Coordinates of C-alpha atoms and ligand atoms in Angstrom, one line a residue:
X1 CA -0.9 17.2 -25.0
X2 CA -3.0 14.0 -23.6
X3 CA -5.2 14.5 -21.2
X4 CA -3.6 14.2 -17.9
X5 CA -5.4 11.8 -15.3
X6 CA -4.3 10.6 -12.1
X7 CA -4.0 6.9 -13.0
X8 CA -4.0 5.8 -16.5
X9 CA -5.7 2.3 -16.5
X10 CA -6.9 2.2 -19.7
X11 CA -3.2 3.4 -21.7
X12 CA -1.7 0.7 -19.7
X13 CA -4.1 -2.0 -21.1
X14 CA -4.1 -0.8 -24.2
X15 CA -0.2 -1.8 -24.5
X16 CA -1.2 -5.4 -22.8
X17 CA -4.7 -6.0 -24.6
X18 CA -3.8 -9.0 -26.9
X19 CA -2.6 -11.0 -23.9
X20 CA -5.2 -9.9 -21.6
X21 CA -8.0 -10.8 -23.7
X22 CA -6.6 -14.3 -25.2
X23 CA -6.3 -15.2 -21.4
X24 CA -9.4 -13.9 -19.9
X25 CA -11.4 -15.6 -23.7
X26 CA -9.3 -18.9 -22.7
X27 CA -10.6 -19.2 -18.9
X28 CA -14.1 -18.2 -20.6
X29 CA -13.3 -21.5 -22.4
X30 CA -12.0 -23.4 -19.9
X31 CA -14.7 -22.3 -16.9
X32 CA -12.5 -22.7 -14.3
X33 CA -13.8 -19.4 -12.9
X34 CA -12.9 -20.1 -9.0
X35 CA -9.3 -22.2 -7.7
X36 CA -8.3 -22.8 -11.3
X37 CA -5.0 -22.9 -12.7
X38 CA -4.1 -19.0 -13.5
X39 CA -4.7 -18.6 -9.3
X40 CA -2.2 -21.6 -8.2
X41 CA 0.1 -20.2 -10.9
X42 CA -0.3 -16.7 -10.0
X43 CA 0.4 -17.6 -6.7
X44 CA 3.3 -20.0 -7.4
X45 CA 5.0 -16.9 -9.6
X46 CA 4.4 -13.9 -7.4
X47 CA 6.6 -16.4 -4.7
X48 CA 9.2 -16.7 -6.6
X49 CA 9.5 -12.7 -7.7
X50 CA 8.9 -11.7 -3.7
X51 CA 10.9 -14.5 -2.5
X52 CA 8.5 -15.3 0.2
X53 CA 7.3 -19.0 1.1
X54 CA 3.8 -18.6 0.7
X55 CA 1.5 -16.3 -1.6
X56 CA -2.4 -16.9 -0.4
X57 CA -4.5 -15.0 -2.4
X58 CA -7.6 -13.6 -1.5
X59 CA -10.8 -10.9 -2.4
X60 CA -8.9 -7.6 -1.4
X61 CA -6.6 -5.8 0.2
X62 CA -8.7 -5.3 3.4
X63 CA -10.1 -9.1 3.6
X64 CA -6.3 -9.6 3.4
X65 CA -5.5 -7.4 6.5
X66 CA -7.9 -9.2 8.7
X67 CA -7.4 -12.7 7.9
X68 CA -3.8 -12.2 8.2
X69 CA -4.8 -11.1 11.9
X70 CA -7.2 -13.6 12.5
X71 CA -4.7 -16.4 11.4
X72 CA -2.3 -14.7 14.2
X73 CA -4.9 -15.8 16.8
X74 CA -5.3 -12.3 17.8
X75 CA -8.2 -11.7 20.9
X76 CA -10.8 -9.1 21.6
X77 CA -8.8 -6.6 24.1
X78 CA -5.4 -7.1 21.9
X79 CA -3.5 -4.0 21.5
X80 CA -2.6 -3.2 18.2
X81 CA -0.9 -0.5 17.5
X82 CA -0.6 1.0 14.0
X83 CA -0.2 4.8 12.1
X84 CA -3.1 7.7 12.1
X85 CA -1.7 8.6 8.9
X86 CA -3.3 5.4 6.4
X87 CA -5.9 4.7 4.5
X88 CA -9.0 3.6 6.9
X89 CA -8.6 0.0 6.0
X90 CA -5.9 -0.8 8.2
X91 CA -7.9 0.4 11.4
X92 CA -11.2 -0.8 10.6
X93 CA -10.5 -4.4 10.7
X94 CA -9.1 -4.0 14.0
X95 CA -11.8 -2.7 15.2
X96 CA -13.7 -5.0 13.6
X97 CA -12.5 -7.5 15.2
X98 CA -12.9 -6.5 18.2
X99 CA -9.2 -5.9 19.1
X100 CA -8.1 -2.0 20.2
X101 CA -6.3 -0.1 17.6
X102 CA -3.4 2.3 19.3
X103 CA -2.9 4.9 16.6
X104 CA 0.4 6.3 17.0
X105 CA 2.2 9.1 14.9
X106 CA 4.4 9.5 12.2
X107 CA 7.6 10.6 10.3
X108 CA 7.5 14.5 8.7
X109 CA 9.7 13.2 5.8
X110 CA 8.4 9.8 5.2
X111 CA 5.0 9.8 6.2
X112 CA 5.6 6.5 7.4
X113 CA 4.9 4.9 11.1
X114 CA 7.4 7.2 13.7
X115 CA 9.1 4.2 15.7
X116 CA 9.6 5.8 18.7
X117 CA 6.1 6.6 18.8
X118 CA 5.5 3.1 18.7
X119 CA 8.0 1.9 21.3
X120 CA 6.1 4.6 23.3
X121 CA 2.8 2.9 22.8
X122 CA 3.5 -0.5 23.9
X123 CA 1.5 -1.8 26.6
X124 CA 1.4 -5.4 28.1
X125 CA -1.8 -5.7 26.2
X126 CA 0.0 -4.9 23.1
X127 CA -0.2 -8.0 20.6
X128 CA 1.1 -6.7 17.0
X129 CA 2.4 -3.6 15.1
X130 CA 1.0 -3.0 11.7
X131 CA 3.6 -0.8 9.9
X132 CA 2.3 0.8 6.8
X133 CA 4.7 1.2 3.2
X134 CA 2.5 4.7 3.1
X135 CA 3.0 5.9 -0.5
X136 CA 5.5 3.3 -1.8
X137 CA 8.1 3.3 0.5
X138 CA 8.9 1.2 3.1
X139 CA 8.4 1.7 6.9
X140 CA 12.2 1.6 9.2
X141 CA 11.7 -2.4 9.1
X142 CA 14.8 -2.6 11.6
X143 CA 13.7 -0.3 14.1
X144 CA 10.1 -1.8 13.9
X145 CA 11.5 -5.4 14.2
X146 CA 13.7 -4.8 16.8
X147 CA 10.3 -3.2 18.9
X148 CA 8.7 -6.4 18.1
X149 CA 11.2 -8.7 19.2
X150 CA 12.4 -7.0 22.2
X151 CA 8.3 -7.0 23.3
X152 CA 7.6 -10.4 21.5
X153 CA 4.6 -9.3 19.3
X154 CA 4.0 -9.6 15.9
X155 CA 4.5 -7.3 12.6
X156 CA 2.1 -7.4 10.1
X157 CA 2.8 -5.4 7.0
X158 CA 0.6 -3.6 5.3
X159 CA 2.0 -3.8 1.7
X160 CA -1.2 -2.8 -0.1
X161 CA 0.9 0.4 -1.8
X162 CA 4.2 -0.6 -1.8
X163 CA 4.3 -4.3 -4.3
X164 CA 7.8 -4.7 -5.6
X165 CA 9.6 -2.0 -3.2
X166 CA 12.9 -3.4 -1.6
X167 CA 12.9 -2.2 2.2
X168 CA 16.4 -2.0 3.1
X169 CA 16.7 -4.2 5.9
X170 CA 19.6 -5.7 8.0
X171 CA 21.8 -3.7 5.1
X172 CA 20.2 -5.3 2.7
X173 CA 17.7 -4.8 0.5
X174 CA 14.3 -7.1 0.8
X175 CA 11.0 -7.1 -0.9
X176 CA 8.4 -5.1 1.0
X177 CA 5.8 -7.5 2.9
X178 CA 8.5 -10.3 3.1
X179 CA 9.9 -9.1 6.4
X180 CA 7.3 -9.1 9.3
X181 CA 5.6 -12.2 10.5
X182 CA 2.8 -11.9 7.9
X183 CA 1.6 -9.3 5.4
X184 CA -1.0 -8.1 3.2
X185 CA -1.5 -6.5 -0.2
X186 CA -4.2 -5.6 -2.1
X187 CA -4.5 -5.5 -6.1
X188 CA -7.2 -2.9 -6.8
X189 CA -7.2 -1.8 -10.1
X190 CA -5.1 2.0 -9.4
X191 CA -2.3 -0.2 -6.8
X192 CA 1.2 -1.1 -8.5
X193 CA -0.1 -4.3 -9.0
X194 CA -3.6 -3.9 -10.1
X195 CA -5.8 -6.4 -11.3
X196 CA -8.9 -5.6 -13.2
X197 CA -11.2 -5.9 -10.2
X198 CA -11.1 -6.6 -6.6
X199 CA -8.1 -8.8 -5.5
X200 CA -5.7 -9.0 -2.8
X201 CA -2.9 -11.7 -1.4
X202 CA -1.4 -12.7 2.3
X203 CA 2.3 -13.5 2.3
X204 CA 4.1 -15.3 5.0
X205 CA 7.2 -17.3 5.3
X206 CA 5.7 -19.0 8.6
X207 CA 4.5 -22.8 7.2
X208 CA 2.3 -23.1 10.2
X209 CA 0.6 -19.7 9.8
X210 CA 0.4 -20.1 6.2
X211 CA -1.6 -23.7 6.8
X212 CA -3.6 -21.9 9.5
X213 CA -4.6 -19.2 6.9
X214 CA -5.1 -21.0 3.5
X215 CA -8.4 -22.8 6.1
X216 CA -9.6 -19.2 7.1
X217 CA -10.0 -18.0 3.7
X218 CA -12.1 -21.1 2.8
X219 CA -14.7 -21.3 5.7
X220 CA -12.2 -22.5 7.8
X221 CA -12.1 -25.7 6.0
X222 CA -8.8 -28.1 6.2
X223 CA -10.8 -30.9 4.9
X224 CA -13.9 -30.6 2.9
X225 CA -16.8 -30.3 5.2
X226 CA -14.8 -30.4 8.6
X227 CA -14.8 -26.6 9.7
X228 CA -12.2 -26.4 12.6
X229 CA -12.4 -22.9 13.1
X230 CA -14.5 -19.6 11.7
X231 CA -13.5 -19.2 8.6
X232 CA -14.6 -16.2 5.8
X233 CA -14.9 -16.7 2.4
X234 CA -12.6 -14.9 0.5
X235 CA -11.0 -15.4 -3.1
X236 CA -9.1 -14.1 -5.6
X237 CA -10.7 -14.8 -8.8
X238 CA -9.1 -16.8 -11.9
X239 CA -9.9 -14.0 -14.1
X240 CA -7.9 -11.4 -11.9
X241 CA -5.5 -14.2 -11.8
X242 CA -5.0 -13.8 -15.4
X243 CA -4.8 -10.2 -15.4
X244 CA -2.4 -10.2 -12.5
X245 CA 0.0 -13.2 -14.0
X246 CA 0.1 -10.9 -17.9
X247 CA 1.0 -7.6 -15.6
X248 CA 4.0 -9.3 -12.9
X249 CA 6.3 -10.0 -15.1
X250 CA 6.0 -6.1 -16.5
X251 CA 5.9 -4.8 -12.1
X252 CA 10.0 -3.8 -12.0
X253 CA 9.1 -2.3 -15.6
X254 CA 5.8 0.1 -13.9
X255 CA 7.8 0.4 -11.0
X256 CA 10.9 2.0 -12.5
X257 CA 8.2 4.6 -14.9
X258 CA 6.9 5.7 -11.9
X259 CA 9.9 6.4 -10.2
X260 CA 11.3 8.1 -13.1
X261 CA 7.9 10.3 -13.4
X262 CA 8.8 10.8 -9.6
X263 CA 12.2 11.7 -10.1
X264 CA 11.6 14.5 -12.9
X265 CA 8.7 16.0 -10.4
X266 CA 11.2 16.5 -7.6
X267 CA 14.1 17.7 -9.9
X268 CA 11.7 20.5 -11.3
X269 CA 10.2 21.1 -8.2
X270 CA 13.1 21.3 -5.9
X271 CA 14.4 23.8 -4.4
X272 CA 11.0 25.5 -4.3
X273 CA 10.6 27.9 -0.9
X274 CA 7.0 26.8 -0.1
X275 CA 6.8 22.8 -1.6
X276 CA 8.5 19.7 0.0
X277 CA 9.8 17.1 -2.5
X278 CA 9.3 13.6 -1.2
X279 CA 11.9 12.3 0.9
X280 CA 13.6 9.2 -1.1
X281 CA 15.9 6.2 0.5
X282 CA 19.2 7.5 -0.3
X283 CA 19.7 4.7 -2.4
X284 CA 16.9 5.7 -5.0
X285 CA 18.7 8.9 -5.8
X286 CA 21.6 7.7 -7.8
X287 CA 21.8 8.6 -11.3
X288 CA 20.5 5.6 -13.2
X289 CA 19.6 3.6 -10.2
X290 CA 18.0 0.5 -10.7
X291 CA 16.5 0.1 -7.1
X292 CA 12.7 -0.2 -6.4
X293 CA 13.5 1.9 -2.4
X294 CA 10.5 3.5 -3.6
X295 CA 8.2 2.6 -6.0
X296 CA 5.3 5.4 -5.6
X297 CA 2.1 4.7 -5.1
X298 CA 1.4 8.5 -4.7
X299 CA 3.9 11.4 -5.5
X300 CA 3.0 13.6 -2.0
X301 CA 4.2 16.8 -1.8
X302 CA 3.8 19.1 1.7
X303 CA 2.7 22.1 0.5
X304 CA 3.9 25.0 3.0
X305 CA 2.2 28.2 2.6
X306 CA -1.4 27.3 3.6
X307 CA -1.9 27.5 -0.2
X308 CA -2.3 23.7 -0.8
X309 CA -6.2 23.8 -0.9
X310 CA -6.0 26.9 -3.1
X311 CA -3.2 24.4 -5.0
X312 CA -6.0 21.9 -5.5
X313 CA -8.6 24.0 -6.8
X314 CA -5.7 25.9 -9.0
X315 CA -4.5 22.5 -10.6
X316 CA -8.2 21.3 -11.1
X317 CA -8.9 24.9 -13.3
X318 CA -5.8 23.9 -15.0
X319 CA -7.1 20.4 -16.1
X320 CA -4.8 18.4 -13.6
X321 CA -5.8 16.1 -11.1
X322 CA -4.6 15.6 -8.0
X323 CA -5.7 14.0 -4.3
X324 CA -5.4 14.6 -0.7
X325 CA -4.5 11.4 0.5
X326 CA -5.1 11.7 3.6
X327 CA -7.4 14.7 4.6
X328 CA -8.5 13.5 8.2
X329 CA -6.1 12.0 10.6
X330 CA -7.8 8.5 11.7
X331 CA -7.7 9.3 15.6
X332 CA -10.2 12.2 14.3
X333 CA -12.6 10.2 12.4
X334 CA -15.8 9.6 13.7
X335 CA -15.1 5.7 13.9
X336 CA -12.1 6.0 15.3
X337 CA -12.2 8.9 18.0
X338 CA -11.5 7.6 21.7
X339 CA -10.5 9.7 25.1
X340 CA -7.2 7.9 25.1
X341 CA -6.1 9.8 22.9
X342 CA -4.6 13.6 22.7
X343 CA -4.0 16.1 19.8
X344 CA -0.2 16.8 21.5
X345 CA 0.6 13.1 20.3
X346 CA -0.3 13.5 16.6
X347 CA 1.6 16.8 15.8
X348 CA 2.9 15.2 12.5
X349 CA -0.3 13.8 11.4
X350 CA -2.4 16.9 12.1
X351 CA 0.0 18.8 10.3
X352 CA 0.2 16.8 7.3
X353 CA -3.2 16.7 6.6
X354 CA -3.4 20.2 5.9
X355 CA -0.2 19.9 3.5
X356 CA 0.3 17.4 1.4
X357 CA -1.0 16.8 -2.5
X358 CA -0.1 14.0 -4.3
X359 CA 0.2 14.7 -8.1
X360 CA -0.8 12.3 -10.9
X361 CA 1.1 9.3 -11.3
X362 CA 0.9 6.4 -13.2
X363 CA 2.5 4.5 -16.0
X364 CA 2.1 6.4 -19.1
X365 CA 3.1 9.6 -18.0
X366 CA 4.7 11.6 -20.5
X367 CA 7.5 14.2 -20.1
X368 CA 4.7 17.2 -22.0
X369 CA 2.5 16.4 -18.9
X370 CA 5.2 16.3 -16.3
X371 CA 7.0 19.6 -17.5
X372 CA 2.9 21.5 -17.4
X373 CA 2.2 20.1 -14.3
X374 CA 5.2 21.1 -12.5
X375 CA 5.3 24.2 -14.5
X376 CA 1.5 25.0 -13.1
X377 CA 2.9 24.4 -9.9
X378 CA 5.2 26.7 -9.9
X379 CA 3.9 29.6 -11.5
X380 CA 0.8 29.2 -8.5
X381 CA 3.1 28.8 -5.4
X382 CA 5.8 31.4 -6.4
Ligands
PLP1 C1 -5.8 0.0 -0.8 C2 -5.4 -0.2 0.6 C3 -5.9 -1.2 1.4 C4 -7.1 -2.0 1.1 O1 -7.1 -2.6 -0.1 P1 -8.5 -3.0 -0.8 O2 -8.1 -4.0 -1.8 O3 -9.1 -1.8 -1.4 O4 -9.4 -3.7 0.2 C5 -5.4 -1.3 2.7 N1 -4.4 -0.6 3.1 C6 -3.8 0.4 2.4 C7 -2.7 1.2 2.9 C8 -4.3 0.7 1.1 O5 -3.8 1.6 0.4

């Protein structure tokens, strides 16, 4: 058997190499390092697969998160509210920018932001909900846009694990981060759609906003040398261009390996007394389905029996790697801790933190590692 690793980068490009390299030799070449070509046509191509207006690309997936919020005009004082279940990114460039992150609760099944915990949360200082895809699925995108209208503030989408998912929306399905008023994603190398470095993109089908942004990601610049408002700097590089415009075409292709891995995990592991399977959008469970409802980021199981550290350790002995994504809820985290809030809020989040393990999962998994891994599993938890 391979060895078994929790994201596979280097199989991946080994099945892509020829194309990678004669790209990334050609912009050597060319040295249009910065704004070349690959970017503008990266950016044209990944608006045509999301079916969003505007693609601005950026450094990363955080840079991404906070220009999205400056663009939105957002004020020291803002409310925003957003889930204590995510990676830290999401809250620290709220803080960061001085506006009040409300860090609200979430879902047992989807780990993703618990609406009525938002609607609960909404104060008239309250300027913008920041649902997170957690994991590869999408957040309840009508229930959270029905908050935001009813309220009038704005969604942004956090879309950094969840590139290529359809959120069903309205009864229909709808590519993640093409639903709110503006969202982020990032393309480190282990997301969906990694790149070979640090990357990251803003989508928006606002024309205004999308004007307002493409200045803040260049110094705030509209015209060369006339800075109307503080900018950053922050680009997406040609060379990750290249990488990313080789790997979209193949994204539906990951997309469907991982949730095939997925699917053989929870069929092996169902049914198991002391393990939760990952709750899927009903329409990802049909035999043969071609849908992207979930295109996992992670594989997160909720381990039940107070065994899943002993899991960890277990798996590791075994020569399979696994994560705790996420082990601290953000309201507890040093940064983040404030008196507003109180433990009887977060039930879900405290919980989960002591449960879940996400497996390995990536694009070259094979069905000898699956069948071990699940195998291990069981043999441990029985
Ligand atoms: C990865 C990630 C980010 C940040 O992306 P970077 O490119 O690493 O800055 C933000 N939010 C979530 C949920 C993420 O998983």
């Amino acid at each position: 058997m391979r060895k078994i690793q929790m994201v596979d980068l280097n199989g991946q490009y080994q099945s892509i190499k020829e194309e990678i390299n004669s790209s990334i030799a050609q912009i050597l070449e060319t040295s249009a390092f910065i704004n070349g070509p690959e970017v503008q046509s990266f950016q044209k191509e990944l608006e045509d697969y999301l079916g969003v207006k505007h693609v601005i690309p950026c450094a990363n997936g955080t840079d991404a998160l906070q220009i999205a919020m400056m663009g939105l005009g957002l004020k020291p004082g803002d409310e925003v509210i957003t889930s204590d279940f995510t990676f830290a990114a999401t809250v620290e460039v709220i803080a960061l920018l001085q506006l009040t992150p409300v860090l609200v609760d979430v879902e047992p099944d989807t780990f993703n932001i618990d609406t009525e915990a938002i609607e609960k949360a909404i104060t008239p200082k309250t300027k913008a909900i920041v649902p997170v895809h957690l994991f590869g699925q999408c957040a309840n995108m009508d229930a959270v846009m029905q908050i935001a209208q009813k309220h009038n503030v704005y969604v942004i989408e956090d879309n950094a694990q969840a590139i290529g998912a359809d959120c069903t929306y309205q009864g229909k399905p709808q590519k993640a981060g093409t639903i709110g008023h503006v969202s982020a994603t990032s393309f480190f190398p282990s997301k969906n759609l990694g790149a070979y470095g640090d990357g990251g993109a803003i989508f928006t089908n606002d024309d205004d906003l999308a004007h307002v942004i493409r200045g803040i990601v260049n110094h705030g610049m509209y015209k060369r040398y006339y800075h109307d408002v503080v900018g950053v700097n922050s680009r997406l590089d040609s060379m990750q261009a290249a990488v990313l415009r080789a790997k979209l075409p193949r994204l539906n292709g990951y997309n469907k390996k991982r949730r095939e891995a997925a699917l053989k995990y929870s069929k092996a592991l169902e049914g198991q007394p002391n393990i939760l399977t990952p709750k899927l959008a009903s329409c990802c469970t049909a035999e043969g389905s071609n849908c992207n409802c979930h295109v996992f980021h992670q594989y997160t199981l909720r381990v039940l029996n107070g065994k899943r550290d002993a899991l960890v350790d277990h798996l590791n002995e075994k020569g399979i790697p696994c994560g705790v994504y996420y082990p601290i809820p953000l309201h507890s985290q040093k940064a983040y801790k404030d008196e507003r809030y109180h433990e009887v809020d977060f039930e879900v989040t405290n919980q989960l933190v002591k449960e879940v393990i996400s497996l390995p999962m990536h694009t070259e998994l094979d069905n000898e590692q699956i069948d071990y891994i699940t195998e291990t599993i069981i043999k441990f938890i029985e």
